[in-house]
PDB file of C-alpha atoms in Angstrom:
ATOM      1  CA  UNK Y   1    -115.258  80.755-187.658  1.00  0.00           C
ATOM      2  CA  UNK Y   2    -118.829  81.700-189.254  1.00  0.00           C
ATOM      3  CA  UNK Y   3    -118.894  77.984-190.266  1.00  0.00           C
ATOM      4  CA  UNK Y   4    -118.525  76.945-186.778  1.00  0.00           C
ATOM      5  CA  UNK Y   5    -121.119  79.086-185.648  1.00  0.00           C
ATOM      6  CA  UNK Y   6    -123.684  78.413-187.995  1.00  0.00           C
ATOM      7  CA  UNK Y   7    -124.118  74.830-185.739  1.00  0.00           C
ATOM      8  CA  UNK Y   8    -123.974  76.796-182.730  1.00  0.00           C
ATOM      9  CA  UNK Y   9    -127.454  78.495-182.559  1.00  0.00           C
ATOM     10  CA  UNK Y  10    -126.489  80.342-179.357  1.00  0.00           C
ATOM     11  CA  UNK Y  11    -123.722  81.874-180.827  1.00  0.00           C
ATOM     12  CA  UNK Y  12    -124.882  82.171-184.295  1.00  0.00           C
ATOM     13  CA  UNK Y  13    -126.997  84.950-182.768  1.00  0.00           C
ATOM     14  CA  UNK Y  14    -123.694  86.602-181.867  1.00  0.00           C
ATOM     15  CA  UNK Y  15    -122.710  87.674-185.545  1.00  0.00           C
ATOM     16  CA  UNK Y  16    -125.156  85.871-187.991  1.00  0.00           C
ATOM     17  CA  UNK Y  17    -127.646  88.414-189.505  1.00  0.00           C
ATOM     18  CA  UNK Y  18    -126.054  91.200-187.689  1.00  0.00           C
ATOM     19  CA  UNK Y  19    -123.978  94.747-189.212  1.00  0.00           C
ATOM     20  CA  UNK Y  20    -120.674  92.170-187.417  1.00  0.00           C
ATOM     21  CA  UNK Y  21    -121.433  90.153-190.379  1.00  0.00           C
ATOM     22  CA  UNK Y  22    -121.731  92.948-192.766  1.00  0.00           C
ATOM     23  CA  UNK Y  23    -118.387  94.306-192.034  1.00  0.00           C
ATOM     24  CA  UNK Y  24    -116.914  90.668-192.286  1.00  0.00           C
ATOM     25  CA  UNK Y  25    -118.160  90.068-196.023  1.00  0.00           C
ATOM     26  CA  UNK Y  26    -117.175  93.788-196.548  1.00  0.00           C
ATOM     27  CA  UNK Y  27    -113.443  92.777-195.659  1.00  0.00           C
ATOM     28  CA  UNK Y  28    -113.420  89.334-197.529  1.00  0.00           C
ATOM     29  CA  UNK Y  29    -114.145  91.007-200.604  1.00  0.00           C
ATOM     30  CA  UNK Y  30    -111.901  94.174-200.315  1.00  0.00           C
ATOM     31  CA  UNK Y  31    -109.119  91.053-199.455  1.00  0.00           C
ATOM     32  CA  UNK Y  32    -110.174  89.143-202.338  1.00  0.00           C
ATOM     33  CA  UNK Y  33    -110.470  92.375-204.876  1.00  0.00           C
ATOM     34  CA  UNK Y  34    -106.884  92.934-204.074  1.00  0.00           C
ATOM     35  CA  UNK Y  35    -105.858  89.382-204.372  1.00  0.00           C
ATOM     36  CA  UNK Y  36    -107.359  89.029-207.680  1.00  0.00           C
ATOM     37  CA  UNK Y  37    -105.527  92.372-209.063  1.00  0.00           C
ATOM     38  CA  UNK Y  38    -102.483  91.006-207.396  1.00  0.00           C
ATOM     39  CA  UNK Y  39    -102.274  87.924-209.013  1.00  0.00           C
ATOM     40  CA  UNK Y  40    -103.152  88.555-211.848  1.00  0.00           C
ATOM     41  CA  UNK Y  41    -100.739  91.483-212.439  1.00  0.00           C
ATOM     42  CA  UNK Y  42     -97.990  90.277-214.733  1.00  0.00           C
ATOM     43  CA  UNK Y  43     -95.342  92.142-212.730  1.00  0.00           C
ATOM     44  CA  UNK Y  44     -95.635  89.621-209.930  1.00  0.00           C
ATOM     45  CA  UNK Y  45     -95.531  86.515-211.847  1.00  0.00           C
ATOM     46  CA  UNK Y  46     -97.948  84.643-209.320  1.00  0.00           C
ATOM     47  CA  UNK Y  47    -100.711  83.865-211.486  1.00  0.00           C
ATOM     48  CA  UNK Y  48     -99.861  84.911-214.691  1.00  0.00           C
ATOM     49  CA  UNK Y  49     -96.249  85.271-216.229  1.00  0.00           C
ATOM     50  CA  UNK Y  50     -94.681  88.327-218.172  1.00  0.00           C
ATOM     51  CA  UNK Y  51     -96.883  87.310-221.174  1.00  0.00           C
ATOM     52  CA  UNK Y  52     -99.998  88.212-219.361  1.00  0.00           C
ATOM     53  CA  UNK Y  53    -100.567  84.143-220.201  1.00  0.00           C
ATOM     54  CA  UNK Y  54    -102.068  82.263-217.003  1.00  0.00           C
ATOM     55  CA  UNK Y  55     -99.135  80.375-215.254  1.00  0.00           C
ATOM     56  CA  UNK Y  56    -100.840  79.207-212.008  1.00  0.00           C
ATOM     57  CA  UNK Y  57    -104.321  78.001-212.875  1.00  0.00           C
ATOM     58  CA  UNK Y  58    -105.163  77.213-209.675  1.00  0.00           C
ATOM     59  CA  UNK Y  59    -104.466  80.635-207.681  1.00  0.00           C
ATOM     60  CA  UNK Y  60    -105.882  82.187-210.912  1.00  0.00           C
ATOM     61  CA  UNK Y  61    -109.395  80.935-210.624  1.00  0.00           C
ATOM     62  CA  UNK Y  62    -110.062  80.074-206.881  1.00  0.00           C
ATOM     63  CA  UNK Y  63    -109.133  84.279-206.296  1.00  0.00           C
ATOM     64  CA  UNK Y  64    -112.036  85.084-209.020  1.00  0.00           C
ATOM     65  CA  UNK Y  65    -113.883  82.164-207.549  1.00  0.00           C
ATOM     66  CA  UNK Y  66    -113.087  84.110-203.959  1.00  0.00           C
ATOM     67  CA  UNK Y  67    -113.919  87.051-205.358  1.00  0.00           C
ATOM     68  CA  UNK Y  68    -117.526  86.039-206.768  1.00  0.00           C
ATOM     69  CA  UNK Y  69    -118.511  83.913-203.694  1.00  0.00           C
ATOM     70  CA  UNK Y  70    -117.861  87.362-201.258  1.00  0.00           C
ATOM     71  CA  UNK Y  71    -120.480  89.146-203.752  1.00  0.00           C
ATOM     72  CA  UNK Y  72    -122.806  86.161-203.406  1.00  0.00           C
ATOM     73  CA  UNK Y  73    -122.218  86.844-199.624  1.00  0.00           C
ATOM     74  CA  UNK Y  74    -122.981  90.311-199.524  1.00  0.00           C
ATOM     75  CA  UNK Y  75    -126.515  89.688-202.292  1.00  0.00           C
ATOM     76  CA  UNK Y  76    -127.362  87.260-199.561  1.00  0.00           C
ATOM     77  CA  UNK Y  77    -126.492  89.710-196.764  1.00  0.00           C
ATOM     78  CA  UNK Y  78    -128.809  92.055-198.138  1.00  0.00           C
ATOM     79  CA  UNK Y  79    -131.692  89.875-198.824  1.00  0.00           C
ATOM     80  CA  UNK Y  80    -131.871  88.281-195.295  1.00  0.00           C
ATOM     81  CA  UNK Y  81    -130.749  91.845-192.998  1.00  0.00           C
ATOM     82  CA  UNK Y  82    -132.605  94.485-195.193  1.00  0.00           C
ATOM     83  CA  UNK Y  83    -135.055  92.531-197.400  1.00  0.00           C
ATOM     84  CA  UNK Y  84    -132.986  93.867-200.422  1.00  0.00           C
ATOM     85  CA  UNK Y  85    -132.787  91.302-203.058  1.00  0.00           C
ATOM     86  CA  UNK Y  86    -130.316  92.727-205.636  1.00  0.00           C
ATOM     87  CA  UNK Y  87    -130.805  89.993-208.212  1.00  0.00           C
ATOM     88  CA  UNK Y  88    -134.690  89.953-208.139  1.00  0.00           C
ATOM     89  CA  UNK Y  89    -134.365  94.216-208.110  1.00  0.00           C
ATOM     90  CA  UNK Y  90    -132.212  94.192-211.626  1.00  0.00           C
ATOM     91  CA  UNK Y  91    -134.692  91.615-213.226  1.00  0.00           C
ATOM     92  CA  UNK Y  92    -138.149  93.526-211.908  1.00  0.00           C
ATOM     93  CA  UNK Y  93    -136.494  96.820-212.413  1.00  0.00           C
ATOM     94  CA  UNK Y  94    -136.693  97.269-216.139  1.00  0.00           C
ATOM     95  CA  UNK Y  95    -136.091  94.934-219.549  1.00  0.00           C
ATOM     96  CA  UNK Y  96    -132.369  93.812-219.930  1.00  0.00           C
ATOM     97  CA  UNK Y  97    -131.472  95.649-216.895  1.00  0.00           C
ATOM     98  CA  UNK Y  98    -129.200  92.343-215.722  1.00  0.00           C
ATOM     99  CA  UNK Y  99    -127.454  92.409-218.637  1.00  0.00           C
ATOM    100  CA  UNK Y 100    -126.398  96.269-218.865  1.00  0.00           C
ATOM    101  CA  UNK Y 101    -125.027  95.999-215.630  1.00  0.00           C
ATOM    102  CA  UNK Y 102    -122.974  92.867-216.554  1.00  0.00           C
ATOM    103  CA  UNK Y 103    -121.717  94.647-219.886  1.00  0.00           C
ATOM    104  CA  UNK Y 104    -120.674  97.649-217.963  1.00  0.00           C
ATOM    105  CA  UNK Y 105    -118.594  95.649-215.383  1.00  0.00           C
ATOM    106  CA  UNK Y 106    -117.201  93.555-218.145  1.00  0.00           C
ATOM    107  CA  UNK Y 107    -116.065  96.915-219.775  1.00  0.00           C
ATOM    108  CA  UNK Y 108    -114.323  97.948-216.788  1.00  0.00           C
ATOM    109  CA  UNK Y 109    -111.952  94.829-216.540  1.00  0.00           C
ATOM    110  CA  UNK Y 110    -111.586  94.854-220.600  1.00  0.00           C
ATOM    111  CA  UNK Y 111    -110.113  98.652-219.995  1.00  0.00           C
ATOM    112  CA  UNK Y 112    -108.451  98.002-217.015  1.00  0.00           C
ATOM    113  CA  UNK Y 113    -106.695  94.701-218.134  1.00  0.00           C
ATOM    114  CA  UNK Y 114    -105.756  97.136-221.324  1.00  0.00           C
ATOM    115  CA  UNK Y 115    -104.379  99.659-219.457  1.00  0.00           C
ATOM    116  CA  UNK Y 116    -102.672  97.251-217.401  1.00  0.00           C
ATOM    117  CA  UNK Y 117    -100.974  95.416-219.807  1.00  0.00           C
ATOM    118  CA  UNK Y 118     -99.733  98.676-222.158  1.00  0.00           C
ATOM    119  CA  UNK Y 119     -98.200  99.678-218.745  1.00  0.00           C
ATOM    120  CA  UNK Y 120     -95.999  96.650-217.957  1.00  0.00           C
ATOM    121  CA  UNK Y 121     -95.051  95.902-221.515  1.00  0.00           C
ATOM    122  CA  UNK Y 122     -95.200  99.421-223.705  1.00  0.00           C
ATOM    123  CA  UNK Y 123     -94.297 101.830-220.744  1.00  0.00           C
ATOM    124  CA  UNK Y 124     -90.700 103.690-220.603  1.00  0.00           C
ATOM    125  CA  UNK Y 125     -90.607 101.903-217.431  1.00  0.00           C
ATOM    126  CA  UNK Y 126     -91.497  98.339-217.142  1.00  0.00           C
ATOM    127  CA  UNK Y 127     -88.883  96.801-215.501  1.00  0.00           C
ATOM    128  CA  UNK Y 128     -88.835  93.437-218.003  1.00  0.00           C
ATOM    129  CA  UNK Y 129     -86.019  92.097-220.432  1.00  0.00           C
ATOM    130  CA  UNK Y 130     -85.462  93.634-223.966  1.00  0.00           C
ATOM    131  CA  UNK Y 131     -87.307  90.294-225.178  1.00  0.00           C
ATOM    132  CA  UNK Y 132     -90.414  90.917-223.121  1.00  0.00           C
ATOM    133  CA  UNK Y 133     -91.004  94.303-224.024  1.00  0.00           C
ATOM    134  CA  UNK Y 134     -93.712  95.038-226.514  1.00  0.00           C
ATOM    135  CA  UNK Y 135     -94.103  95.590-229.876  1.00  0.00           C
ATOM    136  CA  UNK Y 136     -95.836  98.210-231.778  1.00  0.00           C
ATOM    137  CA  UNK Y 137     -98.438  95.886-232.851  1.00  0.00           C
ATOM    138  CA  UNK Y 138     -99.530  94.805-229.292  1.00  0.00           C
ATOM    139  CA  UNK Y 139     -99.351  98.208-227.705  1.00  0.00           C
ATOM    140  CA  UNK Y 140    -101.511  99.580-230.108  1.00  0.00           C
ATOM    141  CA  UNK Y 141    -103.972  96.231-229.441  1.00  0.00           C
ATOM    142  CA  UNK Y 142    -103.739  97.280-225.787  1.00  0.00           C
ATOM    143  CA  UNK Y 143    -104.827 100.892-226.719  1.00  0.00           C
ATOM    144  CA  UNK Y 144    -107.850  99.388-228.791  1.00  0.00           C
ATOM    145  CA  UNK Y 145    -109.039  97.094-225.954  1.00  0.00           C
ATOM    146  CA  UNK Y 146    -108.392 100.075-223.726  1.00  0.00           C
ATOM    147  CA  UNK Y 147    -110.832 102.714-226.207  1.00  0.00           C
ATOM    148  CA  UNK Y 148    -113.613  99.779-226.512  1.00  0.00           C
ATOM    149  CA  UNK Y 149    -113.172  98.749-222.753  1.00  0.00           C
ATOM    150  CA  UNK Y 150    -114.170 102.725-221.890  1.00  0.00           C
ATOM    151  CA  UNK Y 151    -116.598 103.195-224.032  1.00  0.00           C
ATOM    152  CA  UNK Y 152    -118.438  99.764-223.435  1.00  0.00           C
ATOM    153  CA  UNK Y 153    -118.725 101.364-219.864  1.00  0.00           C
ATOM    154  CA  UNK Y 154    -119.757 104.358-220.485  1.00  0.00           C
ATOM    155  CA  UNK Y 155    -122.787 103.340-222.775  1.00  0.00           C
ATOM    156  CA  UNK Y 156    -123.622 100.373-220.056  1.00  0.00           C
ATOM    157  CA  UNK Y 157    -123.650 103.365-217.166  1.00  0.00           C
ATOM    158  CA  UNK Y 158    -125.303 105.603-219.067  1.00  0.00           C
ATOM    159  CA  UNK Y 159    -128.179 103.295-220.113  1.00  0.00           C
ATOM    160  CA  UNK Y 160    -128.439 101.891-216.516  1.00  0.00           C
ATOM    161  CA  UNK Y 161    -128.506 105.318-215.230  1.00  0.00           C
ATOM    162  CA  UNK Y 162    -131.638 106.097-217.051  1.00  0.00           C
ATOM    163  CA  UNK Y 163    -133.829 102.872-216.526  1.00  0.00           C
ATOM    164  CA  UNK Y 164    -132.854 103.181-212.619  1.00  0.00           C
ATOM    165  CA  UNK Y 165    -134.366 107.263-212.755  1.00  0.00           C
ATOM    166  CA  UNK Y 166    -137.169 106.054-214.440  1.00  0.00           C
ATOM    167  CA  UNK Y 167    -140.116 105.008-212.068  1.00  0.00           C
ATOM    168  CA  UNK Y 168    -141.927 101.795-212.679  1.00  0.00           C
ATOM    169  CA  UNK Y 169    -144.451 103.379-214.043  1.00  0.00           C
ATOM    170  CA  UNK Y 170    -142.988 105.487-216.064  1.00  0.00           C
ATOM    171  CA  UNK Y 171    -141.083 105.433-219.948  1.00  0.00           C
ATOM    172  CA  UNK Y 172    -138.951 107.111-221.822  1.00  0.00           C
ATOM    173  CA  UNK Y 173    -139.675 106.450-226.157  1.00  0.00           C
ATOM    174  CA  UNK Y 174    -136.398 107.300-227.189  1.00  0.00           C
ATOM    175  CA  UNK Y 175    -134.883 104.893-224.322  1.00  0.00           C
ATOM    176  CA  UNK Y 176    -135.505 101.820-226.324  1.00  0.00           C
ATOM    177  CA  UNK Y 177    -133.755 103.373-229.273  1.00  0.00           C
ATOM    178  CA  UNK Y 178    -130.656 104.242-227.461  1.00  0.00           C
ATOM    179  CA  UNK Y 179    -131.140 100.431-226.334  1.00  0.00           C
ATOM    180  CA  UNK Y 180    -130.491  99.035-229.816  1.00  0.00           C
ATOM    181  CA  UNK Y 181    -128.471 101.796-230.849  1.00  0.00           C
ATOM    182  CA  UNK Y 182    -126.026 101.447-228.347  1.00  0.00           C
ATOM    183  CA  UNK Y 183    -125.967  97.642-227.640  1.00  0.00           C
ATOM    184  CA  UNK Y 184    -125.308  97.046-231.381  1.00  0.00           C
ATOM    185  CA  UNK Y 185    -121.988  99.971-231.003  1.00  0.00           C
ATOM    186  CA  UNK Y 186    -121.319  97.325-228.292  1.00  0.00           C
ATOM    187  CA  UNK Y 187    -121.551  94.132-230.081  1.00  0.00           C
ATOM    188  CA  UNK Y 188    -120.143  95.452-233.318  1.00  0.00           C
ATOM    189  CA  UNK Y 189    -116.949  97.465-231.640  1.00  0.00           C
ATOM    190  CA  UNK Y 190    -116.336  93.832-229.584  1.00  0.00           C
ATOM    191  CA  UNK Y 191    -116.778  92.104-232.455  1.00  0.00           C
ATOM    192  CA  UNK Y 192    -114.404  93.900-235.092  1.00  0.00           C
ATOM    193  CA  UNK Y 193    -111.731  94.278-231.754  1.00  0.00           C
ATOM    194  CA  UNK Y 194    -112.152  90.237-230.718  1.00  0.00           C
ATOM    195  CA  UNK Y 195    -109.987  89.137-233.404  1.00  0.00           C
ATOM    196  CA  UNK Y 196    -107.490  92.064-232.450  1.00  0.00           C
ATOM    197  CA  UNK Y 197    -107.338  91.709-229.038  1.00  0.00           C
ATOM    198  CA  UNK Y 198    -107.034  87.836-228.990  1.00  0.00           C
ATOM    199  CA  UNK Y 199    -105.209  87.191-232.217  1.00  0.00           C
ATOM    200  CA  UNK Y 200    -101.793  86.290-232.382  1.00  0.00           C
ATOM    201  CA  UNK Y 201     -99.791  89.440-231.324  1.00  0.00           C
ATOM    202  CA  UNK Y 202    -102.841  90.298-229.302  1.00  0.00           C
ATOM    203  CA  UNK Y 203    -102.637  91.179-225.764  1.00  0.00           C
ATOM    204  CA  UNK Y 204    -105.681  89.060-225.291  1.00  0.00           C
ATOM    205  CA  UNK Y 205    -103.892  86.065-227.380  1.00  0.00           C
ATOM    206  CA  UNK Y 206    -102.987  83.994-224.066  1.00  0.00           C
ATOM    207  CA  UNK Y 207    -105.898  83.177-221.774  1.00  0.00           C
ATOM    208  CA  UNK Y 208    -106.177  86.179-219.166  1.00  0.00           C
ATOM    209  CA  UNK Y 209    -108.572  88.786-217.798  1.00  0.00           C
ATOM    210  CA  UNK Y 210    -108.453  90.309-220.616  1.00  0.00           C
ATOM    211  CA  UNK Y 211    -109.444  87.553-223.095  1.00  0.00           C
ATOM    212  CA  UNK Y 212    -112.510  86.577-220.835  1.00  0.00           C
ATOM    213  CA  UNK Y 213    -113.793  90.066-220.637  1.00  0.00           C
ATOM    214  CA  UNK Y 214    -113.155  90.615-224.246  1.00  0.00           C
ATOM    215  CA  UNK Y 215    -115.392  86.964-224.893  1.00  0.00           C
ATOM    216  CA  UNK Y 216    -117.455  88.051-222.249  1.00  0.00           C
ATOM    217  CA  UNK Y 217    -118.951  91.352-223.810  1.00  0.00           C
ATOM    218  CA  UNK Y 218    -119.442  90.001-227.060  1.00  0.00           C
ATOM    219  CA  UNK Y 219    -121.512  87.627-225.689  1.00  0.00           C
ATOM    220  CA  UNK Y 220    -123.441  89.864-223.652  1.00  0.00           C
ATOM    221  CA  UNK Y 221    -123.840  92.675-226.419  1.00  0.00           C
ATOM    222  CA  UNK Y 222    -125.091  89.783-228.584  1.00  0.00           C
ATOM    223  CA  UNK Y 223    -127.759  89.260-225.783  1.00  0.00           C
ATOM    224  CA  UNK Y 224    -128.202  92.924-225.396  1.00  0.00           C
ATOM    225  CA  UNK Y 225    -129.446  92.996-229.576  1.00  0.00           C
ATOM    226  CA  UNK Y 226    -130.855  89.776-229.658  1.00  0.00           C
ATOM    227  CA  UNK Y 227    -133.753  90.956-226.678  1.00  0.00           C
ATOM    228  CA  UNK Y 228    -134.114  94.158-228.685  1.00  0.00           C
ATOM    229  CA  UNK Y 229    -134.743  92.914-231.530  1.00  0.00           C
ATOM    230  CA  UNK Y 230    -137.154  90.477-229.749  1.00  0.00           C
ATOM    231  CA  UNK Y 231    -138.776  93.278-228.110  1.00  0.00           C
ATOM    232  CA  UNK Y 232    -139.171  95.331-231.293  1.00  0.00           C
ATOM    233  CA  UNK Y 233    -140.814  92.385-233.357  1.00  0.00           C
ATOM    234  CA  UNK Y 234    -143.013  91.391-230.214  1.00  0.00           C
ATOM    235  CA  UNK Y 235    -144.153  94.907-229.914  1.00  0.00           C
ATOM    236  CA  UNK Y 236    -144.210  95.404-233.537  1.00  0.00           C
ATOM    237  CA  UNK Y 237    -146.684  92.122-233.828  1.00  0.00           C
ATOM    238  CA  UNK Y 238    -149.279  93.214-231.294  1.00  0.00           C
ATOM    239  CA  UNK Y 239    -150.069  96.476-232.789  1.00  0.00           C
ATOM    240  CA  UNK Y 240    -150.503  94.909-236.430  1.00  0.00           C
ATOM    241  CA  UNK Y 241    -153.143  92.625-234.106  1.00  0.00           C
ATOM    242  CA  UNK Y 242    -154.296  96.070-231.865  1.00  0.00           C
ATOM    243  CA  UNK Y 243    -153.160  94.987-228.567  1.00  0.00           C
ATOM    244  CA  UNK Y 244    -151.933  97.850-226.206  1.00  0.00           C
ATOM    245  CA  UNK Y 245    -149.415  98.111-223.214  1.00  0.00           C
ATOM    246  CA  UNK Y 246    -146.360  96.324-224.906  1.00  0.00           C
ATOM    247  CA  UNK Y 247    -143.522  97.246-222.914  1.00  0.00           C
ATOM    248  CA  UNK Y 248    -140.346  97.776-224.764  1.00  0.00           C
ATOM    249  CA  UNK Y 249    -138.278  99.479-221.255  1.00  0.00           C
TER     250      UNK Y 249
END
């Protein structure tokens, strides 16, 4: 219907640009949110089957595809109603900014996908088959994806907490410590759990939410050291030459 619209211009006016059009995107992506934790729940056997493996490719990836095209939505809501634009904010707002947030968010679906998985396959109750049920090795996986997925979080929130409080102008010299510090707890702990997770036994072994988050924050914890370590040498080389105002925040 907002695709029919947009070649009306009379009735664009009607919802385009206005808090209608808000509340729309709003829906679409509480539908879609659900959707996506709906199929790919291995209880259901929609998307994926009682191996957590991805059975229906199609309804698999359109729902994330769904799901990230409602966010795109919403950025673009913001930008064009408020003057807001959330992707230009997290790259002004401080250094690797953008990527904290993305390692944080990937550390919520690692944990959830965990906990999700030790539930319908290690709980008292799962309602599957003695043969789907299981074993020590893989709830204890789940458990380890679950402890890295939290903890990936917490250090992505924390560190995002504290370049949002600080002002533009101002810095905090322990913050780029805690920066390296914590990104390489990040890249290391998804590195050592990667083979874990997505090995054979691994809860992560077929491909599923869990395997792309897993992927996922290695990559970005990689980034996260990589600028760092950029940072530090950049900074490091213009006081050897004298130069002043090297921001490492």
């Amino acid at each position: 219907m907002v695709v029919i619209l947009h070649t009306k211009p009379l009735l664009s006016s009607i919802i385009l640009g206005t808090k209608i059009e808000g509340f729309i995107i709003l829906v679409l992506i509480t539908f879609w949110t659900a959707l996506v934790a709906i199929v790919s729940d291995t209880r259901h056997g929609l998307a994926t089957d009682s191996s957590g493996s991805i059975a229906n490719g199609n309804l698999y990836y359109f729902s994330w595809a769904g799901l990230g095209t409602g966010v795109a939505l919403l950025t673009s809501f913001l930008r064009s109603k408020f003057g807001f634009d959330l992707g230009g904010e997290l790259r002004s707002r401080a250094e690797r900014l953008q990527q904290w947030v993305w390692a944080g968010m990937l550390g919520l679906v690692q944990m959830g996908s965990s906990a999700r998985l030790f539930d319908n396959h290690c709980g008292q109750q799962t309602g599957l088959g003695e043969a789907e049920i299981g074993t020590i090795t893989f709830c204890r996986r789940c458990q380890l994806g679950i402890v890295i997925g939290i903890f990936t979080a917490i250090f992505s929130v924390a560190i995002v907490g504290f370049k949002l409080g600080v002002s533009r102008n101002g810095k905090l010299p322990w913050l780029f410590t805690a920066e390296i510090v914590l990104s390489g707890m990040i890249a290391g702990g998804q590195a050592g759990s990667v083979g874990f997770l997505t090995g054979q036994e691994g809860p992560a072994a077929p491909l599923n939410n869990l395997y792309y988050s897993t992927w996922g924050a290695l990559a970005v914890g990689l980034v996260l050291v990589g600028s760092c370590v950029e940072n530090w040498s950049t900074a490091k080389s213009s006081l050897r030459d004298g130069e002043e105002g090297v921001s490492l925040t």
